[in-house]
Short mmCIF file of C-alpha atoms and ligand atoms in Angstrom, two decimals:
data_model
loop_
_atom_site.label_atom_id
_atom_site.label_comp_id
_atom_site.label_asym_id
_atom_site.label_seq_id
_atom_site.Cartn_x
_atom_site.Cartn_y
_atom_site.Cartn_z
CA UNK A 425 66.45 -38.00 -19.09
CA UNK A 426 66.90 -33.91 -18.14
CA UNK A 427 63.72 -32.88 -16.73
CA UNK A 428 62.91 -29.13 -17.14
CA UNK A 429 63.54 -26.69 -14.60
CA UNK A 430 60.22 -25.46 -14.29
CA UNK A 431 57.24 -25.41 -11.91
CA UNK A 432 54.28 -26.87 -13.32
CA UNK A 433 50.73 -27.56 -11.39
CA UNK A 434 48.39 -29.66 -12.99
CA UNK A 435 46.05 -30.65 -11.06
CA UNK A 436 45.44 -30.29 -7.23
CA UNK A 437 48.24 -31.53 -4.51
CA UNK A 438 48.39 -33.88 -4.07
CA UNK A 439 46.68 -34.97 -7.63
CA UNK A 440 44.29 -38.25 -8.05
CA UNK A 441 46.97 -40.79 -8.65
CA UNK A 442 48.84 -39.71 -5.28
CA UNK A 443 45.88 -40.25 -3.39
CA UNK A 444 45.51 -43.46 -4.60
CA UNK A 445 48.93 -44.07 -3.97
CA UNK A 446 48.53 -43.14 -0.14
CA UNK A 447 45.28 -45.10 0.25
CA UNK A 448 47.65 -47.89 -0.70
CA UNK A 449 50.04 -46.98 1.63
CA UNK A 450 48.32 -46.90 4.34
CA UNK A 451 47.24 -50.24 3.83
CA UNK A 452 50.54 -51.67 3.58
CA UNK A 453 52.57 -49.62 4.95
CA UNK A 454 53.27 -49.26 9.26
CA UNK A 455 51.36 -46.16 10.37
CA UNK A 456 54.27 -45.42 12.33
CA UNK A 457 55.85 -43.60 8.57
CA UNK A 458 54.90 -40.22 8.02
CA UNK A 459 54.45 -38.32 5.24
CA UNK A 460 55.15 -34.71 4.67
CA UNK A 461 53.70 -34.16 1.21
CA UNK A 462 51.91 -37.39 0.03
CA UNK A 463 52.94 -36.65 -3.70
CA UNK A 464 54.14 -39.90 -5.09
CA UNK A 465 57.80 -39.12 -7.51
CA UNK A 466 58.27 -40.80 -10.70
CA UNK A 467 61.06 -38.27 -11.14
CA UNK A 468 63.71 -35.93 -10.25
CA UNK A 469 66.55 -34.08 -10.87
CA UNK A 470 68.01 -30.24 -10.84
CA UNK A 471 66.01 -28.14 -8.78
CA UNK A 472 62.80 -29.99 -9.54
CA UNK A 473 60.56 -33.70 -8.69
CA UNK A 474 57.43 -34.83 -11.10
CA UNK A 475 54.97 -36.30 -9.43
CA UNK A 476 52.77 -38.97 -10.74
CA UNK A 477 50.24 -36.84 -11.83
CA UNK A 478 52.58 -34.82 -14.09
CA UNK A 479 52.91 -32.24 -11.24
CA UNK A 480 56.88 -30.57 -10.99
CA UNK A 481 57.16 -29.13 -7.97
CA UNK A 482 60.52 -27.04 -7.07
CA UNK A 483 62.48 -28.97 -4.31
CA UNK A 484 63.51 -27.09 -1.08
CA UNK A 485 64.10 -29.69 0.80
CA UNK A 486 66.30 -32.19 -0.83
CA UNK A 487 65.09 -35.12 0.14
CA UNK A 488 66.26 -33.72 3.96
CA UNK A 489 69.65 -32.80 2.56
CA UNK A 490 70.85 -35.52 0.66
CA UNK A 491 70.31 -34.30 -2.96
CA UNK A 492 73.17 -31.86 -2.37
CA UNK A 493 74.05 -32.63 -6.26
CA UNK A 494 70.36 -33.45 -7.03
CA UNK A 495 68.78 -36.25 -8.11
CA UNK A 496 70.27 -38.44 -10.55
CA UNK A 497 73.20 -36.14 -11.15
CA UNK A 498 74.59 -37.40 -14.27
CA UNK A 499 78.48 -38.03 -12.66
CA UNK A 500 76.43 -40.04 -9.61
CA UNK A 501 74.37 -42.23 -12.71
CA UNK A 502 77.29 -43.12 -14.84
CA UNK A 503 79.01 -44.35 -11.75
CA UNK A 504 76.18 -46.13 -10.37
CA UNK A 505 75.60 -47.33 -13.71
CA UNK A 506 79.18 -48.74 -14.04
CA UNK A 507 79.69 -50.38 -10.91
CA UNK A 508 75.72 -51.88 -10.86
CA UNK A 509 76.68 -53.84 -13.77
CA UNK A 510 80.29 -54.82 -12.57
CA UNK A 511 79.43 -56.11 -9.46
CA UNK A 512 76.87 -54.85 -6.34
CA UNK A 513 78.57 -56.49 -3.18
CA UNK A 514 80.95 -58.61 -1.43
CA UNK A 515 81.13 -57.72 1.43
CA UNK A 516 84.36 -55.28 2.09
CA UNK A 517 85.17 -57.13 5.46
CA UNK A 518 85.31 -60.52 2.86
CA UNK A 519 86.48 -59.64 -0.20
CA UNK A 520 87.40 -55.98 -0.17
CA UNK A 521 87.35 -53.42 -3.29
CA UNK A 522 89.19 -50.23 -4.02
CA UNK A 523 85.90 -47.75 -4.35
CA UNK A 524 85.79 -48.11 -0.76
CA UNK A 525 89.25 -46.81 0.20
CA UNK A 526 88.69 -44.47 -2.58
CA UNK A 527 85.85 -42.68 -0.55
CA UNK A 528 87.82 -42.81 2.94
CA UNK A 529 90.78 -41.16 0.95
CA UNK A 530 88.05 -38.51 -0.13
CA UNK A 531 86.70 -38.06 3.59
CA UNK A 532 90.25 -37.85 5.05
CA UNK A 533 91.02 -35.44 2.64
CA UNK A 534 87.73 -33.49 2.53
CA UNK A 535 87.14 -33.51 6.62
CA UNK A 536 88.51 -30.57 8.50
CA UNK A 537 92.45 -31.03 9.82
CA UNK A 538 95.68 -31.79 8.30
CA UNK A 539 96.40 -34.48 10.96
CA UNK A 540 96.60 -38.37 9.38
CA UNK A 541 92.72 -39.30 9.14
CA UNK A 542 91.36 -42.99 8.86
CA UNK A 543 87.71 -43.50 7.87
CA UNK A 544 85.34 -46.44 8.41
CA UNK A 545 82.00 -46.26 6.27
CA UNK A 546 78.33 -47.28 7.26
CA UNK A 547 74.74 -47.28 5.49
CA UNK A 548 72.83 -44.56 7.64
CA UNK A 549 73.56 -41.78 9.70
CA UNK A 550 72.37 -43.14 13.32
CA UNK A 551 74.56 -46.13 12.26
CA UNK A 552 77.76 -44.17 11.65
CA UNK A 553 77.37 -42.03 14.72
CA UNK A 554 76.36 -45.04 16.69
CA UNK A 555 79.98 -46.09 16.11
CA UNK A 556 81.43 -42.71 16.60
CA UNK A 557 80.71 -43.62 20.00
CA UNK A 558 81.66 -47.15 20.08
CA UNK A 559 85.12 -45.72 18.80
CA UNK A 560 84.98 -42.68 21.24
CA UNK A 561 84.70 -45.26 24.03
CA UNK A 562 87.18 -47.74 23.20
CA UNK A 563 89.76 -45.30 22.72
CA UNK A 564 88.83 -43.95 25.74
CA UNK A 565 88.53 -46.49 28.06
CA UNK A 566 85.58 -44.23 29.33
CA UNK A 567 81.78 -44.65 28.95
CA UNK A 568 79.84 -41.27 29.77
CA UNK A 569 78.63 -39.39 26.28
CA UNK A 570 77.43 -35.95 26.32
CA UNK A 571 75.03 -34.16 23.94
CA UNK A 572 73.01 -30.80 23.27
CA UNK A 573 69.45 -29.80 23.99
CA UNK A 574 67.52 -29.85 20.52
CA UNK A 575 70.10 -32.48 19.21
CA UNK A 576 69.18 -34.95 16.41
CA UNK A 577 71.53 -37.63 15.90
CA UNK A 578 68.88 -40.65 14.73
CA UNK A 579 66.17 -43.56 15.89
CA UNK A 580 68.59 -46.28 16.72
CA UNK A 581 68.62 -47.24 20.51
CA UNK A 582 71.73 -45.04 21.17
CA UNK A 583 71.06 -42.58 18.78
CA UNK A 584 67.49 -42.21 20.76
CA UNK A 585 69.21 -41.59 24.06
CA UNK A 586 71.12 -39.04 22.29
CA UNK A 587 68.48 -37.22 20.43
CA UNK A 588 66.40 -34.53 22.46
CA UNK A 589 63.08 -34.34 20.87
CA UNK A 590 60.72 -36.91 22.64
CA UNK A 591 57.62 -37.01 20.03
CA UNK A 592 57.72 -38.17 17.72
CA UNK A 593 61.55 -39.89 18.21
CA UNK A 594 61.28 -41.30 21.33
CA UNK A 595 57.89 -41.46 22.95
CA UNK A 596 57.03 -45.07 23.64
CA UNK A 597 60.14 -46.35 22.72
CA UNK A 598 62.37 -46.65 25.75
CA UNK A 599 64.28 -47.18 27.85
CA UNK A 600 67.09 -45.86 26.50
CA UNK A 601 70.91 -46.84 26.07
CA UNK A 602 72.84 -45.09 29.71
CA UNK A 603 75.53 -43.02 30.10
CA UNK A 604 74.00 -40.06 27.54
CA UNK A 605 74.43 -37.09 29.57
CA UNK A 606 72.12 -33.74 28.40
CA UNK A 607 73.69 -30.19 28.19
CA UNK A 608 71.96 -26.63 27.50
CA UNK A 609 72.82 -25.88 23.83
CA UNK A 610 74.57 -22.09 23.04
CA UNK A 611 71.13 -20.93 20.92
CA UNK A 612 71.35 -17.52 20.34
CA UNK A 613 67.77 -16.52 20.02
CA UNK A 614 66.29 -18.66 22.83
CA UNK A 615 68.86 -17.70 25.38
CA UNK A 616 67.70 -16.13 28.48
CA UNK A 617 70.20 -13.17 28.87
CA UNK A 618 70.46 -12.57 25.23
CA UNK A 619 72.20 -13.47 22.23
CA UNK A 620 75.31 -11.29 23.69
CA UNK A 621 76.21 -13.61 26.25
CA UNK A 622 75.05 -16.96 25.36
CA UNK A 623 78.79 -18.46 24.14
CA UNK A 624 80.02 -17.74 27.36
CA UNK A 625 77.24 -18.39 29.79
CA UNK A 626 76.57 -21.82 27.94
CA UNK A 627 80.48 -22.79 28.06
CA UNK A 628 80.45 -22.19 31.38
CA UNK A 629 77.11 -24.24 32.06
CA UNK A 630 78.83 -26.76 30.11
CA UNK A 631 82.06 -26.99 31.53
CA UNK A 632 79.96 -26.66 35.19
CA UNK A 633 77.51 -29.40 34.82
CA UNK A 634 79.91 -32.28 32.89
CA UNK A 635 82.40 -31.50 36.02
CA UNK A 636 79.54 -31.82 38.60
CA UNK A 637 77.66 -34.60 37.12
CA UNK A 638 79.53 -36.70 35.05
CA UNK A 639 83.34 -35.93 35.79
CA UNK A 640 85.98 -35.07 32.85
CA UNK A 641 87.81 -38.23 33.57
CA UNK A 642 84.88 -40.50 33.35
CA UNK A 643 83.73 -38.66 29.72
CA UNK A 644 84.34 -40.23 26.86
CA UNK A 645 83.05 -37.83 23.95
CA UNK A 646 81.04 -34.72 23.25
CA UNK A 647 78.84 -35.29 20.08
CA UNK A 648 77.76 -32.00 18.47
CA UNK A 649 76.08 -30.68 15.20
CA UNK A 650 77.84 -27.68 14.48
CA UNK A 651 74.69 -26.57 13.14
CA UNK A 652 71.55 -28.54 14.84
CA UNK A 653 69.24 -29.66 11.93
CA UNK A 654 66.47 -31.21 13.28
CA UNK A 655 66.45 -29.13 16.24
CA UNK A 656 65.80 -25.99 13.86
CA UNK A 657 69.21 -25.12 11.92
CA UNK A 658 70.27 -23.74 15.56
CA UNK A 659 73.71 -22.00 14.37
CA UNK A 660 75.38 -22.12 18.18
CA UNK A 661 76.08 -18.68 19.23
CA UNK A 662 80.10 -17.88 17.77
CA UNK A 663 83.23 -19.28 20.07
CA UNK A 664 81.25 -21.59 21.38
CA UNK A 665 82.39 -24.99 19.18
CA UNK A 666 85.82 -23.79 19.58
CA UNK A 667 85.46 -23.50 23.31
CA UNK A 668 83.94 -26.61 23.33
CA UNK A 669 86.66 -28.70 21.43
CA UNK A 670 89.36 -27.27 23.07
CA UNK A 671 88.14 -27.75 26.63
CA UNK A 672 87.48 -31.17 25.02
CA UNK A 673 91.06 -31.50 23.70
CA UNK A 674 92.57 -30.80 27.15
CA UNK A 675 90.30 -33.37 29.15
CA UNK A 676 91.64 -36.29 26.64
CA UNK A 677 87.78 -36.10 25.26
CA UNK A 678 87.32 -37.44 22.04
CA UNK A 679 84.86 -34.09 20.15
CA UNK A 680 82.61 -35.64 17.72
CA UNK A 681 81.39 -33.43 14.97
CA UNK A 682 77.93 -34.80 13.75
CA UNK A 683 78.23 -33.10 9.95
CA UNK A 684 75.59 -35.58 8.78
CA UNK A 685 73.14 -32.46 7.56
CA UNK A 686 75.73 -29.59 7.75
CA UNK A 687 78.29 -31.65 5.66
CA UNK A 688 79.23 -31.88 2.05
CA UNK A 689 79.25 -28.38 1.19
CA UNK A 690 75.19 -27.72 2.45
CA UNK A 691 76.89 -24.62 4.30
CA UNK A 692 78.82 -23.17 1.98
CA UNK A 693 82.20 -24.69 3.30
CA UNK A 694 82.79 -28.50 3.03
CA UNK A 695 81.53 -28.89 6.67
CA UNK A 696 80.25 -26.52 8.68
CA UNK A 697 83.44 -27.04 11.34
CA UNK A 698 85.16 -25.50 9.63
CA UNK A 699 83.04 -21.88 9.59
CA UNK A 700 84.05 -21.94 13.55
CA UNK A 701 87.80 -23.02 13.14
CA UNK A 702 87.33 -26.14 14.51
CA UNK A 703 88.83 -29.37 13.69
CA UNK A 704 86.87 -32.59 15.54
CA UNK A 705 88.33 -35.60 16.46
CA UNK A 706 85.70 -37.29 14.92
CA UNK A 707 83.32 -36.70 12.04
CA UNK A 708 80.14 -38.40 10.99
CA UNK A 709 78.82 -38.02 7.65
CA UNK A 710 75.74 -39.46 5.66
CA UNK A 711 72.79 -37.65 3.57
CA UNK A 712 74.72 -35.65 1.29
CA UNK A 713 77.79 -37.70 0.71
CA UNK A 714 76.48 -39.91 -1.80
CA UNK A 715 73.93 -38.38 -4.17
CA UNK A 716 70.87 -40.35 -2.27
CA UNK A 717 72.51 -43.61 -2.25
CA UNK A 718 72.85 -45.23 1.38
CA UNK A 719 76.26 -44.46 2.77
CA UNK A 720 77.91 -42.94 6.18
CA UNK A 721 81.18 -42.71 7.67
CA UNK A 722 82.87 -42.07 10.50
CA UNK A 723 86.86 -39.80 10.22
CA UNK A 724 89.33 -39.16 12.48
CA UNK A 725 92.09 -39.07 14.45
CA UNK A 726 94.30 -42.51 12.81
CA UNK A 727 94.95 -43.07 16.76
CA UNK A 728 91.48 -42.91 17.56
CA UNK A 729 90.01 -45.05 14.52
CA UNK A 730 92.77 -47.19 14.71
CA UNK A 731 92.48 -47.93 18.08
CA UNK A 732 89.42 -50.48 18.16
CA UNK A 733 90.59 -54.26 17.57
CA UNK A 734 90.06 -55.83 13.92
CA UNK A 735 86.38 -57.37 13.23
CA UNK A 736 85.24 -54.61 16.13
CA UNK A 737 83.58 -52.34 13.23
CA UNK A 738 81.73 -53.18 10.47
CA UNK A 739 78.53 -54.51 9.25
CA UNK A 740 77.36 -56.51 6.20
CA UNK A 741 76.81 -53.58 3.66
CA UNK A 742 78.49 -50.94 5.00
CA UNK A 743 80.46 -48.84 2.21
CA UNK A 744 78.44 -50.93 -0.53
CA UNK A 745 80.70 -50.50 -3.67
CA UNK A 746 77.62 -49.03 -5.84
CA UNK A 747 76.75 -46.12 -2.91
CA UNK A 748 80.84 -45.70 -2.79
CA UNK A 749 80.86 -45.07 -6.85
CA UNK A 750 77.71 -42.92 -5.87
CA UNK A 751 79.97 -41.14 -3.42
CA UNK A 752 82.69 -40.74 -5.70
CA UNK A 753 80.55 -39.11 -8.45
CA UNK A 754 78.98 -36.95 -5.95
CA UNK A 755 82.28 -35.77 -4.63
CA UNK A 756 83.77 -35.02 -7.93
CA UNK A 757 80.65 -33.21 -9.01
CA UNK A 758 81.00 -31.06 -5.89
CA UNK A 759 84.70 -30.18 -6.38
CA UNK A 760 84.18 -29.75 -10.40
CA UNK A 761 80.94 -27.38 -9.88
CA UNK A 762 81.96 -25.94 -6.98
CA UNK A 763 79.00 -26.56 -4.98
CA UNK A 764 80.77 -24.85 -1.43
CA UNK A 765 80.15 -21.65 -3.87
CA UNK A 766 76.35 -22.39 -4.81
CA UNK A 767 75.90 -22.96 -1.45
CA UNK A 768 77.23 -19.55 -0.86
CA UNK A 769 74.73 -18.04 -3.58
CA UNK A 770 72.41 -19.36 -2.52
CA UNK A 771 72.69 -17.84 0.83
CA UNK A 772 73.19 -14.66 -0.96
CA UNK A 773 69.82 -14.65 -2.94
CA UNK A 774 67.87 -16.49 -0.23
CA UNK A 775 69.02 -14.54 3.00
CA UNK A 776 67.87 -11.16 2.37
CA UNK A 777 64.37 -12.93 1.51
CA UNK A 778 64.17 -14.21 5.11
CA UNK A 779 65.50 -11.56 6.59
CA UNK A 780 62.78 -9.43 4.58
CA UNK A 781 59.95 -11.71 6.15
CA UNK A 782 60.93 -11.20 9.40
CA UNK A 783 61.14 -7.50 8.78
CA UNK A 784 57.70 -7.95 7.49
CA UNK A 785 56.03 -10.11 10.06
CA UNK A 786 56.26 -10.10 13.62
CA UNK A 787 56.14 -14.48 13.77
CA UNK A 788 58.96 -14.57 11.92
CA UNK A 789 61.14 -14.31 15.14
CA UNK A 790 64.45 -15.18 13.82
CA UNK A 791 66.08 -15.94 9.87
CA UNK A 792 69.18 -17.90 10.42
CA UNK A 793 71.45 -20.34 9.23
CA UNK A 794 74.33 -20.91 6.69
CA UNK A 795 75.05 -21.34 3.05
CA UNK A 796 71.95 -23.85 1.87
CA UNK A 797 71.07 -24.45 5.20
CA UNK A 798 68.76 -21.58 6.24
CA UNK A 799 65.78 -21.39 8.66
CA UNK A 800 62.95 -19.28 9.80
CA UNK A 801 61.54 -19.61 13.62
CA UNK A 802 57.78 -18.57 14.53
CA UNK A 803 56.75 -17.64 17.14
CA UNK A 804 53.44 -15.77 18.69
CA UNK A 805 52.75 -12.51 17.98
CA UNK A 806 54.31 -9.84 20.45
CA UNK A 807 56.89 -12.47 21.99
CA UNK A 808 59.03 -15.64 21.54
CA UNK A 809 56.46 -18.21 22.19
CA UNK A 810 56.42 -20.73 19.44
CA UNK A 811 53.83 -21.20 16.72
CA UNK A 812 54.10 -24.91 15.27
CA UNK A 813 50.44 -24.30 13.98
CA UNK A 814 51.65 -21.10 11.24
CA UNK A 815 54.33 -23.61 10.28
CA UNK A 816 52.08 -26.04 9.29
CA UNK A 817 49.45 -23.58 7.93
CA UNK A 818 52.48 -22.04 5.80
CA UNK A 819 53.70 -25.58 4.93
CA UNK A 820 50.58 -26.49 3.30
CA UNK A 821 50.05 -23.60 1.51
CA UNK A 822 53.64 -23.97 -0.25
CA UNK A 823 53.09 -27.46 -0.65
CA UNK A 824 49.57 -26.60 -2.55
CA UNK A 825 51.30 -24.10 -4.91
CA UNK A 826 54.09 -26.79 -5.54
CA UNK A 827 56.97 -25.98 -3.25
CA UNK A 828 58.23 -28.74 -1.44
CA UNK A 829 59.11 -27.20 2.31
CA UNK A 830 60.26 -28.59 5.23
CA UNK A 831 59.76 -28.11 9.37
CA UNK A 832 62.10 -28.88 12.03
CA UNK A 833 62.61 -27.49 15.49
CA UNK A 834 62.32 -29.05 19.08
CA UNK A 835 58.84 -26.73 18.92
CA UNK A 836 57.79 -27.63 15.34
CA UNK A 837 58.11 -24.16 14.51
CA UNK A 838 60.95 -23.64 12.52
CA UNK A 839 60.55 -23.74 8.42
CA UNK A 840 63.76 -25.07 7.32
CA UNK A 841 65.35 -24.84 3.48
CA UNK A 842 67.53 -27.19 2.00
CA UNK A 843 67.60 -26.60 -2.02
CA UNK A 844 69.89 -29.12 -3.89
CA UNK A 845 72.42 -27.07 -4.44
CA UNK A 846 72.14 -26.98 -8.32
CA UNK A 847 68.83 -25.38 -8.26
CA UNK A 848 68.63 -22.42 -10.89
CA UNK A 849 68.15 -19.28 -9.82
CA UNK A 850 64.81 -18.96 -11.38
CA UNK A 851 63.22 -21.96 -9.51
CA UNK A 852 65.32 -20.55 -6.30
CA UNK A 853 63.62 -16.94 -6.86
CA UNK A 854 60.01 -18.17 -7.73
CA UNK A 855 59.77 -20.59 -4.75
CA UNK A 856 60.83 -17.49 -2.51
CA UNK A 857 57.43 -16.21 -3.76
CA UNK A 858 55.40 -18.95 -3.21
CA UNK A 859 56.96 -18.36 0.00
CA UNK A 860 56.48 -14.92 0.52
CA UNK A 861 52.70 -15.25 -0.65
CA UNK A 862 52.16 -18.06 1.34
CA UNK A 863 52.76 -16.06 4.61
CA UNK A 864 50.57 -13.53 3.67
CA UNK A 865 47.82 -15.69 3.35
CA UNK A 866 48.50 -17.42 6.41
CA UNK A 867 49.66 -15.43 8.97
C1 PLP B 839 72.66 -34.47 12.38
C2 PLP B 839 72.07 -35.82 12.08
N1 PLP B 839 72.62 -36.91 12.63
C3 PLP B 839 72.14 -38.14 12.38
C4 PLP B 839 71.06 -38.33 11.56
C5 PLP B 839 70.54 -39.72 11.30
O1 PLP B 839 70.78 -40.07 9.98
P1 PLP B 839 69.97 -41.28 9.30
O2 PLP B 839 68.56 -40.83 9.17
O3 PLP B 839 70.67 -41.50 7.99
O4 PLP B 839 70.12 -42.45 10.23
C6 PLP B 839 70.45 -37.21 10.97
C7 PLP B 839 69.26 -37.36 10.11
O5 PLP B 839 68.47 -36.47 9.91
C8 PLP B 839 70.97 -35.94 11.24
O6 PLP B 839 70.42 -34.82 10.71
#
């Protein structure tokens, strides 16, 4: 069913049916799940989700980038539809099917690099980059992984040790898988000398503290988002990736690209690599790949994914034949609509917005980010300090008016936008002034 493309508010957010809904919830439901807007979906699709109450609220956040070719996108339904009723598992390491190499053909061919690619796919993110590493190591023969301040990579056990952000990812929950090794991330606006210098100064911290620390010979990979989502859509300062992988390349370290958010054409390129030249040995995917169904993967280097003995990857449903038709669909509606150039309008329309807020206000410290992917930071008045508490004072006051927003940032005080990428214009232009109003209230 097409669901219009319009904002409607009908009764108060979140309305009398979702707060029934969350008193339900929270009785059967571990505390330890938040919610950022407790409206409860019946449905979605386009640019827009309809509450139970008959609320449609405009989506900015897609579902934390997955929605890429919003919900139930008609190519992703018929093929779900198809394959649900022709059969929904076997297990591909039993009895294998060919929607599964169909989608590692796609990532192989999709992934940045000409070089001969093989793909192994996964149900979550943390899961696929969980054996990015495993891979990484084997191939290897090394154990020591390094990652960025403000990283996200997931809530596994390993995934923990690599994220940054202690609350609310890791507090209480070590200790922690060994051999994660932490690095100062190339972030323009936070960098102590200035935006000017930060590639260079960071390389070199880089390059200083895995040689004193850890030792090039004893590193097995450098895992990377080339645009940090979690961590505040920190775009790293320009040269720096490329530095990076090819200081990588000549220590025989295996670069891992973690394209989970930036992927899939969220950045106006098919992954956001490829925006600093770079081509990664490895490359982990998930959220946007597969139209909201459950799938990851891991690409790269045949020699690399090739290298770890038969039966040593896998899982029961990894690449589950209805999220690989779900991938499939989502793929071909990305080529056929050309969703790398939404993302790119997007950008266009929504850019000069944020960069007119921060004009306008003094906490809007920074507007940044690519394509689909964009961000603003806030910070006190007069300086850089951050202001988590505006963010959430703005966040409610979009979510009241029926614009679903998102935060992010190692500080909490980053507002980050992620509109499916076939959002109209008009629900693209309207949320920007919920957004705009909803400063000047709160700030
Ligand atoms: C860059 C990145 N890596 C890994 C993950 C973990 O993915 P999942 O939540 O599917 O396990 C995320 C999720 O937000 C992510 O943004």
């Amino acid at each position: 069913m097409t669901i219009e493309q319009k904002r409607v508010v009908v009764t108060e957010i979140p309305g009398p049916r979702s707060v029934a809904l969350q008193a339900r919830k929270q009785a059967a439901v571990s505390a330890g799940l938040g919610t950022t807007l407790p409206i409860y979906v019946e449905r979605a699709g386009g640019g827009i989700v309809v509450d139970v109450d008959g609320n449609q609220l405009i989506d900015f956040g897609s579902g934390i980038a997955v929605t890429t070719v919003g919900n139930a996108a008609p190519r992703v339904v018929e093929a779900v539809q198809a394959q649900v009723a022709d059969f929904t598992h076997t297990c591909f390491m039993v009895t294998p099917y060919e929607e599964y190499l169909a989608v590692c053909e796609q990532l192989n061919d999709v992934t940045p690099g000409a070089h001969e690619k093989r793909s192994a796919l996964f149900n979550s993110g943390a899961e696929a980059v969980e054996n990015a590493i495993k891979i990484a190591r084997y191939h290897t023969g090394r154990q020591a992984v390094v990652a960025f301040d403000h990283a996200y990579h997931g809530r596994t056990n390993l995934t923990m040790a690599l994220t940054a952000k202690s609350m609310p990812y890791k507090h209480g929950f070590g200790p922690f898988s060994g051999e994660i090794y932490r690095v100062p991330m190339a972030y323009p606006y936070r960098w102590p000398t200035g935006a000017e210098r930060c590639a260079e100064e960071a390389f070199e911290q880089f390059t200083a503290m895995v040689h004193a620390q850890i030792g090039e010979q004893d590193t097995a990979a450098v895992i990377v988002e080339p645009i940090q989502g979690e961590g505040g859509f920190i775009v790293p300062a320009p040269g720096f990736l490329a530095a990076v992988a090819t200081w990588c390349a000549e220590h025989g370290i295996v670069f891992i690209a973690d394209e989970i958010q930036s992927g899939f054409c969220r950045t106006g390129d098919w992954f956001a690599s490829e925006h600093e030249g770079v081509v990664p040995d490895l490359v982990t995917t998930a959220k946007g790949i597969a139209g909201g169904l459950p799938l990851a993967g891991v690409t790269g280097r045949a020699e690399m994914m090739d290298a770890v003995h038969p039966g040593g990857l896998g899982g029961t449903y990894g690449g589950n034949p209805v999220a690989c038709a779900a991938a499939l669909g989502a793929i071909e509606t990305m080529r056929a609509d050309d969703l790398c150039g939404r993302a790119r309008h997007i950008e266009a329309v929504m850019r000069p917005r944020l960069e007119a807020l921060r004009q306008r206000f003094d906490v809007v410290g920074d507007a940044r980010g690519r394509g689909a992917m964009l961000a603003v930071e806030l910070v006190q008045p007069g300086g850089k300090e951050p202001h988590p508490a505006l963010a959430a004072r703005v966040s409610t006051a979009c979510h009241r008016e029926g614009l679903i927003t998102l935060t992010a940032g190692t500080f909490g005080n980053v507002f980050r936008f992620l509109p499916p990428l076939v959002i109209g214009d008009d629900l693209l232009l309207e949320g920007l002034d919920i957004l705009d109003a909803a400063f000047a209230a709160s700030v």
